[in-house]
Coordinates of C-alpha atoms in Angstrom, one line a residue:
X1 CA -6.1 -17.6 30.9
X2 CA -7.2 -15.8 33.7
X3 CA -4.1 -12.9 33.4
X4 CA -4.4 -9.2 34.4
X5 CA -1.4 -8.7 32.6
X6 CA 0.4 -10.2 29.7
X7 CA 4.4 -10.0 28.7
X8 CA 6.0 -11.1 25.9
X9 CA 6.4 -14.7 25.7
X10 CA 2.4 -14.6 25.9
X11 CA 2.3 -12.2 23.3
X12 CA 4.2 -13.9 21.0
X13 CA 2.3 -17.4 21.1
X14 CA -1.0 -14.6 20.5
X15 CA 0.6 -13.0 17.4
X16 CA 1.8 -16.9 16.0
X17 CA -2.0 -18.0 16.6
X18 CA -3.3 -14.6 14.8
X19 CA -1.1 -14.9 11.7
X20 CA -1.9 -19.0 11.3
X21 CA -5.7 -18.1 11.5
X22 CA -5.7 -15.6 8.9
X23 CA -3.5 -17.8 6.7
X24 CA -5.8 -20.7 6.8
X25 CA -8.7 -18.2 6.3
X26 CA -7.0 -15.9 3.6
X27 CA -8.4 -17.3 0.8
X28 CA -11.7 -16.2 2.0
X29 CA -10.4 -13.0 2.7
X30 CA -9.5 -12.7 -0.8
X31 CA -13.4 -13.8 -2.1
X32 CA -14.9 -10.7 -0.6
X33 CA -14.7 -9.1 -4.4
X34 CA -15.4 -5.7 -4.5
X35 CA -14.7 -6.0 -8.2
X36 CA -15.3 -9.4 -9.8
X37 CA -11.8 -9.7 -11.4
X38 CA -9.6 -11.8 -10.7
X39 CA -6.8 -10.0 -9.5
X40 CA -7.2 -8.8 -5.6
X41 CA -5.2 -10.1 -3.1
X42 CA -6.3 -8.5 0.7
X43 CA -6.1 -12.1 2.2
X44 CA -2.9 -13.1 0.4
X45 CA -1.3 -10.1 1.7
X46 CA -2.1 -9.4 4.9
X47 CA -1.0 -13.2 6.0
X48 CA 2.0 -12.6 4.0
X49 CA 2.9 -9.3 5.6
X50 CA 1.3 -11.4 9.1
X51 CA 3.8 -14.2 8.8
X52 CA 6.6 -12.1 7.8
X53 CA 5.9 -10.5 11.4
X54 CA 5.2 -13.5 13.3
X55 CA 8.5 -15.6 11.9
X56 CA 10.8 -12.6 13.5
X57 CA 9.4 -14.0 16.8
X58 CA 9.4 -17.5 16.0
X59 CA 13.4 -17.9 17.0
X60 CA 13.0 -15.1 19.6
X61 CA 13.9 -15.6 23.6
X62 CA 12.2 -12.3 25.1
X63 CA 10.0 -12.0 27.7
X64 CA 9.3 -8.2 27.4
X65 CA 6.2 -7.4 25.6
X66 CA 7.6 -4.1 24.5
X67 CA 10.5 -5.7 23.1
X68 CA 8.6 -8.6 21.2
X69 CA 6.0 -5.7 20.0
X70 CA 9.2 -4.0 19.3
X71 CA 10.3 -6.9 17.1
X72 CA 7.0 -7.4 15.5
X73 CA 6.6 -3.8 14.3
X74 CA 9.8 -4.0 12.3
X75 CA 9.1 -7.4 10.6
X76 CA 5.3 -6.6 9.6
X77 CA 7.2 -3.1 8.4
X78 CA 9.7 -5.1 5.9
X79 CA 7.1 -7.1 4.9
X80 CA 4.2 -5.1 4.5
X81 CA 2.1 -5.8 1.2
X82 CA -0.4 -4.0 -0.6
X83 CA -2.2 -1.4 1.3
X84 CA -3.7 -3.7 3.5
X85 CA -0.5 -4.7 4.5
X86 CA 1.0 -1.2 5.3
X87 CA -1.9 0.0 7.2
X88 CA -1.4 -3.6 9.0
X89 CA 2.4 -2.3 10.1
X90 CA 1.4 0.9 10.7
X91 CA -1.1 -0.3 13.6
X92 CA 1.1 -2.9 15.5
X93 CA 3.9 -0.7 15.1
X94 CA 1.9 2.3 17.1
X95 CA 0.8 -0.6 19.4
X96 CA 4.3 -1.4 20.0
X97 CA 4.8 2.6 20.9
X98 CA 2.2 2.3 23.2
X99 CA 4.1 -0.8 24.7
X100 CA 7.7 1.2 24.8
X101 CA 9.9 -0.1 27.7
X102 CA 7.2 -2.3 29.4
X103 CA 7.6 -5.9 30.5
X104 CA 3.9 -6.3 31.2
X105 CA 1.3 -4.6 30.0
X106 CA -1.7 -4.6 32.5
X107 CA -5.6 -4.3 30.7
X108 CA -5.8 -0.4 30.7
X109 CA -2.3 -0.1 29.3
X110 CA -3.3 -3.4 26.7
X111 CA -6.5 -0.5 25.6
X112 CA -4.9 2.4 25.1
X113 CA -2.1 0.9 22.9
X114 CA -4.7 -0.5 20.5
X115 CA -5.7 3.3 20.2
X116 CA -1.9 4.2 19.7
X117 CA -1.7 1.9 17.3
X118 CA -5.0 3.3 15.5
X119 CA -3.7 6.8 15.1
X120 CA -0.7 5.4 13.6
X121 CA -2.4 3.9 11.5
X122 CA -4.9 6.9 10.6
X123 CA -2.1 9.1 10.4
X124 CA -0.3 7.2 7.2
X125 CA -2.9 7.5 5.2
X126 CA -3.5 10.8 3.4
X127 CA -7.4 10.3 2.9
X128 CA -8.7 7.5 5.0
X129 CA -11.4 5.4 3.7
X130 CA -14.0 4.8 6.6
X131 CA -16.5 1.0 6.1
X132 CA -12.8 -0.7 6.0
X133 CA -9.8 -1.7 8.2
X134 CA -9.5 1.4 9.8
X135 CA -12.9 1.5 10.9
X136 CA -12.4 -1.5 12.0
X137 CA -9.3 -1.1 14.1
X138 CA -10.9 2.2 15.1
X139 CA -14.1 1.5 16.8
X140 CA -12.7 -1.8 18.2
X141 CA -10.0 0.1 19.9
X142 CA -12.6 2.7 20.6
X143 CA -14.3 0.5 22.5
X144 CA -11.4 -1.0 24.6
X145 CA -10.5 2.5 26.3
X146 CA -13.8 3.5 27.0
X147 CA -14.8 -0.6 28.5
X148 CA -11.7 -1.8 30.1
X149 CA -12.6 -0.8 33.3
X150 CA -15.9 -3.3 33.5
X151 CA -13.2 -6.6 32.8
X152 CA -11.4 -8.2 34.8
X153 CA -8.5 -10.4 32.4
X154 CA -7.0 -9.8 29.4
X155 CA -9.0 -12.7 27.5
X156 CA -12.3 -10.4 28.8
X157 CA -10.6 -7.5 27.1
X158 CA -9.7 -9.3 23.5
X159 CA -12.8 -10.6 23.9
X160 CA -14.6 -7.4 24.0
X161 CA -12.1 -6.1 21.1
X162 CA -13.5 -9.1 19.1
X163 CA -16.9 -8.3 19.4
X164 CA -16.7 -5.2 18.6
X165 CA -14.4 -5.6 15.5
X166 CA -17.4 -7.8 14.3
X167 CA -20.2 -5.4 14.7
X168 CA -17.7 -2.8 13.3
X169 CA -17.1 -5.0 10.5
X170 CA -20.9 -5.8 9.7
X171 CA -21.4 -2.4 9.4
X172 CA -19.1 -1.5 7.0
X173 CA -21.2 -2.1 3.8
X174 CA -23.3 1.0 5.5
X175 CA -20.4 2.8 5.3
X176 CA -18.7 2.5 1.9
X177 CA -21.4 2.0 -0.9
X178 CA -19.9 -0.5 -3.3
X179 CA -19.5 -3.1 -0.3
X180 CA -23.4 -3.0 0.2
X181 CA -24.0 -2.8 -3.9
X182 CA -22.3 -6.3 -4.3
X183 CA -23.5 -7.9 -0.9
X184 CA -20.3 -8.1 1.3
X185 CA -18.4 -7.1 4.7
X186 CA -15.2 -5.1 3.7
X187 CA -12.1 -7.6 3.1
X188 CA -9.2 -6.0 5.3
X189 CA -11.8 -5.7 7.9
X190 CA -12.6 -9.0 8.3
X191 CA -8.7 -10.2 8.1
X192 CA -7.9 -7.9 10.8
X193 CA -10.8 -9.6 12.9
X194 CA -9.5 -12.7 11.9
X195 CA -5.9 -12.1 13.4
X196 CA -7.9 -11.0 16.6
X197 CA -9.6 -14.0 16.9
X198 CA -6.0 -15.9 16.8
X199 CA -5.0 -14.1 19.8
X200 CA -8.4 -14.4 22.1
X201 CA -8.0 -18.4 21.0
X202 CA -4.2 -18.0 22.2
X203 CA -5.4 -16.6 25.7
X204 CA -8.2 -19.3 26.0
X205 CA -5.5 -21.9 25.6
X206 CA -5.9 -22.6 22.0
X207 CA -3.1 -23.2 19.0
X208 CA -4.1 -23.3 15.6
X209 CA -1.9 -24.5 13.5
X210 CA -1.1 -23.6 9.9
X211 CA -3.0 -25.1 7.4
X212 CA -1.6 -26.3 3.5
X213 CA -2.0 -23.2 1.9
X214 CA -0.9 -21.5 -1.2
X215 CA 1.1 -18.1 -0.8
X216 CA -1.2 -16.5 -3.4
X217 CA -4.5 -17.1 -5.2
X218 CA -6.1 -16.5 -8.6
X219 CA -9.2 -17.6 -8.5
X220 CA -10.8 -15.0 -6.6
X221 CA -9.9 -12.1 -5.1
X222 CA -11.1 -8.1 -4.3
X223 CA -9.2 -5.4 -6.1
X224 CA -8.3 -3.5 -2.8
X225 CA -9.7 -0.4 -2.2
X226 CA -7.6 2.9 -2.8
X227 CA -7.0 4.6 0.0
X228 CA -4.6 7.6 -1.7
X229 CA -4.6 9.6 -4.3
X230 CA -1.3 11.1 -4.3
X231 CA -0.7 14.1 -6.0
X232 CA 2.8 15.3 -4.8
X233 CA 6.0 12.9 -4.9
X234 CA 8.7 15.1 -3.4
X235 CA 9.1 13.7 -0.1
X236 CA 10.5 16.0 2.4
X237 CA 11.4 14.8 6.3
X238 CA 12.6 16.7 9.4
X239 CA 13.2 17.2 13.2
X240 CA 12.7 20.4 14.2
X241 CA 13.7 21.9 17.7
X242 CA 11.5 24.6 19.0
X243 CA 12.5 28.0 19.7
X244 CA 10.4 29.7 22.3
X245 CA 11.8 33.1 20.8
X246 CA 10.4 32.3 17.6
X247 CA 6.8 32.1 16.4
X248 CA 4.6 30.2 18.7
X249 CA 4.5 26.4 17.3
X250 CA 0.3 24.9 17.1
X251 CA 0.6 21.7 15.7
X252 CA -2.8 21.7 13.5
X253 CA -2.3 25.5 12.5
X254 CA 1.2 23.8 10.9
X255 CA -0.2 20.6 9.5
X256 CA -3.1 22.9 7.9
X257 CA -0.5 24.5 5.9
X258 CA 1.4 21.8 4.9
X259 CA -1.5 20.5 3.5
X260 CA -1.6 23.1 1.3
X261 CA 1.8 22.2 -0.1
X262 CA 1.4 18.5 -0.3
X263 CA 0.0 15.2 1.3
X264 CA 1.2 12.5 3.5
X265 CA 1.7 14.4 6.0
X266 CA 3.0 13.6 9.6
X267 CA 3.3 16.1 12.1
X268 CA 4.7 14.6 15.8
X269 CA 5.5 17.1 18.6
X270 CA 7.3 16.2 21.7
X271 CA 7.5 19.0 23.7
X272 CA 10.4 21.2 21.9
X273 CA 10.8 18.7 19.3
X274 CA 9.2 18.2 16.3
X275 CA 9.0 15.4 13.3
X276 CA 7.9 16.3 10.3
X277 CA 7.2 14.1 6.7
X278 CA 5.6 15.7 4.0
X279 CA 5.3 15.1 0.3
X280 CA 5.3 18.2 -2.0
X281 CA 7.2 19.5 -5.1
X282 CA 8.0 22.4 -2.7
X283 CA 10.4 21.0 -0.6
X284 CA 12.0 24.7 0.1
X285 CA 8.8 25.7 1.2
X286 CA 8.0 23.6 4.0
X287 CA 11.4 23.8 5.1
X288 CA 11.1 28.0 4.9
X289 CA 7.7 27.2 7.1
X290 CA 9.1 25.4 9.2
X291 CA 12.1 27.3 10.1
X292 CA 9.8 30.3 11.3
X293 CA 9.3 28.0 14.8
X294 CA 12.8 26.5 15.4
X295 CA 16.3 25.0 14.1
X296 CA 16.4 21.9 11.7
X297 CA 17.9 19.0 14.2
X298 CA 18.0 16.3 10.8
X299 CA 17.3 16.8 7.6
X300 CA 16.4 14.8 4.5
X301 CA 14.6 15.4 1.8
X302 CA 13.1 12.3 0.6
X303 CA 13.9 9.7 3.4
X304 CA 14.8 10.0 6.9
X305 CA 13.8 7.5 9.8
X306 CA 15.4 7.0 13.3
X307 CA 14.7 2.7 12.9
X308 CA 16.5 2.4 9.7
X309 CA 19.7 1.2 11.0
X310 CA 18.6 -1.3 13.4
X311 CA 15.9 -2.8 10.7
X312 CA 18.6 -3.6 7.8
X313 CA 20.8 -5.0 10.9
X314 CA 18.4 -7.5 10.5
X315 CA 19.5 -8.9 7.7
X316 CA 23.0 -8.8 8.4
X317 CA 23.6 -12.4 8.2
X318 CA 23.7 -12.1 4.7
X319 CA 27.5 -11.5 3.9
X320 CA 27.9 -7.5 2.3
X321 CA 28.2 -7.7 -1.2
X322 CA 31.7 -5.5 -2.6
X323 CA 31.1 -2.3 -3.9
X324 CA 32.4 -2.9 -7.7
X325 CA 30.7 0.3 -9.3
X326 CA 30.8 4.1 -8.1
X327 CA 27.9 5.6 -7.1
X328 CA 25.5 6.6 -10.3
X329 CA 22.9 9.6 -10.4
X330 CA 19.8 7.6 -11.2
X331 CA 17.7 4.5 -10.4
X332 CA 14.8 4.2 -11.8
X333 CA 12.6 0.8 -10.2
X334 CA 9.6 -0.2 -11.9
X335 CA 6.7 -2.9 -10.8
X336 CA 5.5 -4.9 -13.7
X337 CA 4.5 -8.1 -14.6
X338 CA 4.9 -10.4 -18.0
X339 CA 7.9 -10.9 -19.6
X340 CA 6.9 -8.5 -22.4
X341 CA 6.2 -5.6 -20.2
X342 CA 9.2 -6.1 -18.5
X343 CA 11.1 -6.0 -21.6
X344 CA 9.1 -2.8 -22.5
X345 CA 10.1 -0.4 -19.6
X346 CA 13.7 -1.8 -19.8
X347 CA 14.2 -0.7 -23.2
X348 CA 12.1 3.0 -22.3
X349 CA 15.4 3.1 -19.7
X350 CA 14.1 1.6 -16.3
X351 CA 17.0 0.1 -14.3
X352 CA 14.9 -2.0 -12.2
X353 CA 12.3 -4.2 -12.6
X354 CA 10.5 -6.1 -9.3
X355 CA 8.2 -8.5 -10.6
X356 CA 4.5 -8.2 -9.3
X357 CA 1.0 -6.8 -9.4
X358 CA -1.8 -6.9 -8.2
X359 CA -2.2 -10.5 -7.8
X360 CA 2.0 -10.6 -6.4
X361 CA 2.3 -7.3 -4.3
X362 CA 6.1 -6.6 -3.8
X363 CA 7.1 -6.1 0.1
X364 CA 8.8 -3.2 1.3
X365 CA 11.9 -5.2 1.7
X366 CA 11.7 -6.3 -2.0
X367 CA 11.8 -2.4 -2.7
X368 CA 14.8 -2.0 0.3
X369 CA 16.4 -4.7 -1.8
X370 CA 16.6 -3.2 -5.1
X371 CA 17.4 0.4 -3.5
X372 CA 20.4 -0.7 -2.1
X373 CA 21.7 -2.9 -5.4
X374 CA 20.8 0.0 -7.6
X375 CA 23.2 1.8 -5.8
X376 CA 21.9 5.1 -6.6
X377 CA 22.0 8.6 -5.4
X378 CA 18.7 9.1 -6.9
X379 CA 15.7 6.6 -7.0
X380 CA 12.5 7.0 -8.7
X381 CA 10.0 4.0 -8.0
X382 CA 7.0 3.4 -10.3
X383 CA 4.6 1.2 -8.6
X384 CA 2.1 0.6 -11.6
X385 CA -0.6 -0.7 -9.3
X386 CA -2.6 1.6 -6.8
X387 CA -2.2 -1.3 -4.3
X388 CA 1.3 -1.0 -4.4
X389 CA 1.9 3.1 -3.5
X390 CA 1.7 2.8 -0.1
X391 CA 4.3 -0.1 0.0
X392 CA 6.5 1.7 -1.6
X393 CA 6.2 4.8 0.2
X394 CA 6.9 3.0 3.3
X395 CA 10.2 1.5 1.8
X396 CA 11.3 5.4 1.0
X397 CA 10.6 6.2 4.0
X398 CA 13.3 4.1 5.8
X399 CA 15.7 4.8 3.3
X400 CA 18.6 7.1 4.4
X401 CA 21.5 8.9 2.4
X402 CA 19.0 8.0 -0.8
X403 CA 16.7 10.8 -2.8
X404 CA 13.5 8.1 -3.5
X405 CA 10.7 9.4 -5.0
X406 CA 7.2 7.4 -5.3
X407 CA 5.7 8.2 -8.4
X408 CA 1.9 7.3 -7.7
X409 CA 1.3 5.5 -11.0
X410 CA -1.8 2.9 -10.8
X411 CA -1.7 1.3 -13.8
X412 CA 1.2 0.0 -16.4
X413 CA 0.1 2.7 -19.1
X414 CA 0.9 5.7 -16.4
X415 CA 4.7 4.2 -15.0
X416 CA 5.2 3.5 -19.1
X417 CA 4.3 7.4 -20.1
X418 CA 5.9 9.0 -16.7
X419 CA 9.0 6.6 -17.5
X420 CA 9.2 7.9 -21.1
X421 CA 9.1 11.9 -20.0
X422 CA 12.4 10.9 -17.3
X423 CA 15.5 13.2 -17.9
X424 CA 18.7 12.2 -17.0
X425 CA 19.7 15.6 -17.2
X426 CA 17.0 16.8 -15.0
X427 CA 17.1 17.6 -11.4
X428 CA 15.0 15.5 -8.9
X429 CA 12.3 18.3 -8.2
X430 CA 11.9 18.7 -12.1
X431 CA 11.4 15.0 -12.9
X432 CA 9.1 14.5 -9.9
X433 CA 7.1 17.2 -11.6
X434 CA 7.0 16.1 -15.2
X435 CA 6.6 12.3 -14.4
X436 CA 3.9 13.1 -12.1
X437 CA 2.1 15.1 -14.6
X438 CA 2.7 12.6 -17.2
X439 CA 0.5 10.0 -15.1
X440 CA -2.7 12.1 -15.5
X441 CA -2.7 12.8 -19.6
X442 CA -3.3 9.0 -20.0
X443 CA -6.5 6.8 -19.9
X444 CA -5.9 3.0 -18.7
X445 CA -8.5 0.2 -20.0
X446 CA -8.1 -3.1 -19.3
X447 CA -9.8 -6.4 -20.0
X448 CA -10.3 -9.8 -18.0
X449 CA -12.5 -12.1 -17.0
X450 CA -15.2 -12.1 -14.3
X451 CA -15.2 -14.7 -11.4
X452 CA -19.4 -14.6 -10.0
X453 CA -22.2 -12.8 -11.2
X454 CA -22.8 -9.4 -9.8
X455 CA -23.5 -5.8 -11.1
X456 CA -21.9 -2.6 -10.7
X457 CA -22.4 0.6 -11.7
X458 CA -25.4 -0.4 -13.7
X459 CA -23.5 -2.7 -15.8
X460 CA -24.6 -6.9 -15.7
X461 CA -21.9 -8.7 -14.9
X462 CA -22.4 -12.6 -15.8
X463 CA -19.0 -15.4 -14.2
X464 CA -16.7 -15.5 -17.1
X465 CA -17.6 -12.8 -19.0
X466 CA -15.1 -10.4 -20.5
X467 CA -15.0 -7.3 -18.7
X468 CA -13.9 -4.0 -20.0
X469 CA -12.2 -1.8 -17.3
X470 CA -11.5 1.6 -17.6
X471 CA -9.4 3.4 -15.0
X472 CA -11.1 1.9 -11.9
X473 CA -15.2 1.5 -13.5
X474 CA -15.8 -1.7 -14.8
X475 CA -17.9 -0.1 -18.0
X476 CA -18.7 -3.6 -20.5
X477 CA -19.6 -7.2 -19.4
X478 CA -19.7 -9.2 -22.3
X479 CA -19.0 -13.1 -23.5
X480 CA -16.5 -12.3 -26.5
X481 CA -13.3 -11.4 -25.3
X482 CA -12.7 -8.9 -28.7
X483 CA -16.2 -7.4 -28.4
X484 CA -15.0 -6.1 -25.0
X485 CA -12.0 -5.2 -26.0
X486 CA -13.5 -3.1 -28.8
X487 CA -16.5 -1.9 -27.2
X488 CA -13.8 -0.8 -24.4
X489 CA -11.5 1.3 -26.7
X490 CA -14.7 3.0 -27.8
X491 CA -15.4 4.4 -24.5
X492 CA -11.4 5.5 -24.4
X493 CA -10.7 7.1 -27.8
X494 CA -12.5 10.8 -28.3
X495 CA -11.6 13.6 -29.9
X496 CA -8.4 14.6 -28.7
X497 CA -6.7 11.0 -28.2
X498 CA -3.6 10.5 -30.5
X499 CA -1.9 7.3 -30.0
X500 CA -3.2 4.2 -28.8
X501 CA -1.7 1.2 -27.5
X502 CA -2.3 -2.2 -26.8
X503 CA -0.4 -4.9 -25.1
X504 CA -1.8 -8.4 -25.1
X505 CA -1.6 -10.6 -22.7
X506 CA -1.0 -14.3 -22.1
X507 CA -4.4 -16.3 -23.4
X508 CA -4.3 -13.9 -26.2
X509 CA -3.0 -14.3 -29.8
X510 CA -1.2 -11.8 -32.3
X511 CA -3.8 -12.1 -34.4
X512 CA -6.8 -11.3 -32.6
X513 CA -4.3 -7.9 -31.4
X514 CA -4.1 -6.7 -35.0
X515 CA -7.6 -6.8 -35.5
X516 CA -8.4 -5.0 -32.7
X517 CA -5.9 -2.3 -34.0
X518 CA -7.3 -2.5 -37.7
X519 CA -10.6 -1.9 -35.9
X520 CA -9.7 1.7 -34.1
X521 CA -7.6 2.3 -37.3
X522 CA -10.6 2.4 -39.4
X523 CA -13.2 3.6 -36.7
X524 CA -10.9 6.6 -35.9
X525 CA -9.3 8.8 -38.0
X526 CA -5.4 10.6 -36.8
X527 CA -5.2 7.7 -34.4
X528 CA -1.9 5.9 -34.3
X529 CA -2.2 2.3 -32.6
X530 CA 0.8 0.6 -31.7
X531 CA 0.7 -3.3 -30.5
X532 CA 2.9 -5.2 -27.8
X533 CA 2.8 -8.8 -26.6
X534 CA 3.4 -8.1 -23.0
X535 CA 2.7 -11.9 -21.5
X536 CA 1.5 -10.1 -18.8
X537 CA -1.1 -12.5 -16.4
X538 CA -5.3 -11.6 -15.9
X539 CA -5.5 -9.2 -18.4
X540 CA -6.0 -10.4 -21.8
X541 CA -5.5 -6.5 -23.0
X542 CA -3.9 -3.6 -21.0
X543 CA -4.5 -0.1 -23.5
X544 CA -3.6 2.8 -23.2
X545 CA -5.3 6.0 -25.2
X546 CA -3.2 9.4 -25.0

């Protein structure tokens, strides 16, 4: 198409094209193993979180790109998966800021929304990772604003973005180490390029349509890369109005000091008003900070977002269900899969349990769902997985008149020791504390199966070998499933560990469990080992030393 500007009907055949491509090409997505384990899922969910984008347009009669952009923001936001996923939403939806109110958007205004949507994206990640998405996104968009001038349509432009995405994306394993140690181009990156390639097809005239594939895969897949370490849950959110009598407001001079009371931090001015979002145990102290410049417009500590309103409208169709029971204290929502496991942080007092991991990230909306049935004044959510945070963080974010916390726990054995130091009796700001601490007094090993041959971190890894994992390191690579397990433990248990214990998973036996406990009994004095058939998937073991 020969256009020099594009609206919204064209826009939404472009986003339809992108999400089939990376669908029929997710699977691939999901090969580019950082770790050999099978558990990763980039692909899987950034076509899920893709399609769930591209079917809120499917039924849609606009012809305003800002409105369709509009549209698209808030259906990749609901079902965003995974980090990739998130950091997906977060760059279409400051794309579709960059669009605001336009019908058309010409090629300069196409450029400098692709940057809008870049800082977005930048900005809702504490501690971006560069040789991955971002880069990516970045250097692409990068490249728009500072080329658009030497096009003339806006298939020249996408074309240029393209190219550019795939030199970006070639030089990621010069960027981040462990791509370039096992031999491949960063996963998100390349399913971002793949959803650009959709839309320059879409502008040359081309549909692709959606191939038979599954909605997730096992066989092989990249444990995605963590892109936050959160340290404070106690999420804080404001508008602030300037007061010119008041101590002069410098944006960075604030966020620096926020940053010294938590992380995920989001500082938006507009002239006299400001937007704040910060996560810290010291609520009262970024509020006290705050106050020096102006007058609190809103308030919320926890959640607070202008969209929320018009994003649950979209799923009014579904008839309201009757409130039947009054309004309780606490919710706590937990992210775990196998039967077993499930059981397990049920009876330790969780109120909620989504079913997922790493292979079956849980949506935002999945989270939005069991917020609103929990009916809560109060919600803690323990992801379990650290590609599951951000997700999660996203859903409390668009959550009004409800306290939500994120505790960042990345692996079962942290949500099952922060769950077991909740108090009832205790206030928000003192749970968020205790929990939090909770998750860093506990190792995590686990113990799959590898899918290829590959090493890491000096350790041979041979295709279906048993590989011990502890915390993220994959530290033994052997053929017996119990020699890993063991070998594993003894890089867990020193001198100070206490209680042990191991949950089995499906593939496993009962047996083979209390020998590997009989093992550590007699290897380690004072050790107390405790055993649990948690049917969980992918890991024959899950331990946990404390």
């Amino acid at each position: 198409m020969s256009l020099k500007q594009i609206n919204g009907i064209v826009f939404k055949q472009m986003v339809i094209n992108g999400a089939n491509n990376l669908a029929n090409k997710s699977k691939y997505v999901d090969q580019l193993n950082v770790f050999p384990v099978p558990d990763g899922d980039t692909g899987t969910n950034m076509s899920m979180t893709m399609t769930a984008g591209a079917k809120e347009l499917v039924s849609l009669n606009e012809a305003s790109i800002g409105k369709v952009a509009k549209v698209l923001s808030r259906g990749l936001l609901m079902g965003a998966r995974g980090n990739s996923g998130v950091i997906l939403s977060q760059l279409f939806r400051g794309f579709a800021t960059g669009l605001e109110g336009k019908d058309e958007a010409s090629i300069e205004e196409i450029a400098f929304a692709l940057e809008s949507g870049v800082k977005t994206a930048y900005k809702a990640v504490m501690k971006p990772v560069e040789g991955t998405i971002l880069t990516v996104a970045r250097e692409s968009a990068e490249a728009a604003v500072c080329k658009y001038e030497t096009v003339e349509t806006i298939t020249d432009l996408y074309e240029l973005v393209v190219n550019e995405m795939q030199i970006s994306l070639d030089r990621t394993p010069d960027l981040l180490p462990v791509l370039k140690e096992v031999g491949v181009v960063d996963s998100g990156g390349q399913g971002l390029t793949y959803i650009f390639e959709g839309f320059l097809k879409a502008l040359k005239g081309e549909v692709i349509n959606l191939e038979q594939v599954s909605e997730t895969t096992q066989e092989s897949a990249q444990m995605a890369l963590s892109s936050d370490e959160i340290e404070f849950g106690y999420c804080t959110e404001f508008i602030l109005r300037l007061d010119e009598e008041r101590t002069p407001f410098k944006e960075e001079v604030f966020r620096g000091r926020l940053e010294k009371l938590g992380n995920s931090i989001v500082v938006v001015q507009d002239e006299d008003i400001v937007k704040v979002h910060v996560h810290t145990l010291t609520p009262g102290e970024a509020l006290t900070l705050a106050q020096k410049h102006g007058e609190f417009v809103k308030l919320k500590i926890e959640n607070m977002t202008e969209q929320h309103n018009e994003i649950i409208g979209q799923n009014s169709s579904e008839p309201a269900m009757p409130a039947t029971k009054e309004q309780v204290e606490y919710g706590i929502i937990s992210v775990v899969a196998g039967e077993g496991i499930k059981h397990l942080f049920e009876e330790q007092g969780c109120h909620y349990v989504i079913e997922g991991g790493q292979t079956m990230n849980p949506s935002t909306e999945d989270f939005l769902k069991a917020i609103d049935e929990l009916n809560a004044k109060n919600i803690i959510i323990l992801p379990n997985n650290s590609n599951i945070i951000m997700a999660a963080n996203q859903a409390a974010q668009v959550t009004e008149d409800i306290n939500v916390v994120v505790i960042p726990s990345k692996t079962i054995p942290q949500g099952y020791t922060s769950l077991i130091m909740f108090n009832e009796n205790a206030s928000v700001t003192e749970n968020t504390e205790v929990m939090t601490q909770a998750i860093t007094e506990v190792k995590s090993g686990q113990v799959t199966y590898a899918v290829r041959d590959t090493q890491m971190n000096g350790v041979d890894i041979k295709e279906n070998d048993f590989i011990g994992i502890l915390d993220k390191d994959i530290v033994v690579s052997v053929p017996d499933r119990f020699e890993s397990a063991c070998a594993l433990v003894d890089k867990m248990i020193d001198e100070d560990s206490e209680i042990v214990t191991i949950i089995y998973g499906e593939g496993t036996d009962e047996d083979e469990a209390d020998e590997l406990a009989e093992y550590i009994e007699n290897k380690y004095d004072d050790v107390e080992v405790t055993i649990f058939n948690g049917e969980q998937p992918v890991y024959s073991y899950i331990i946990s030393v404390e």
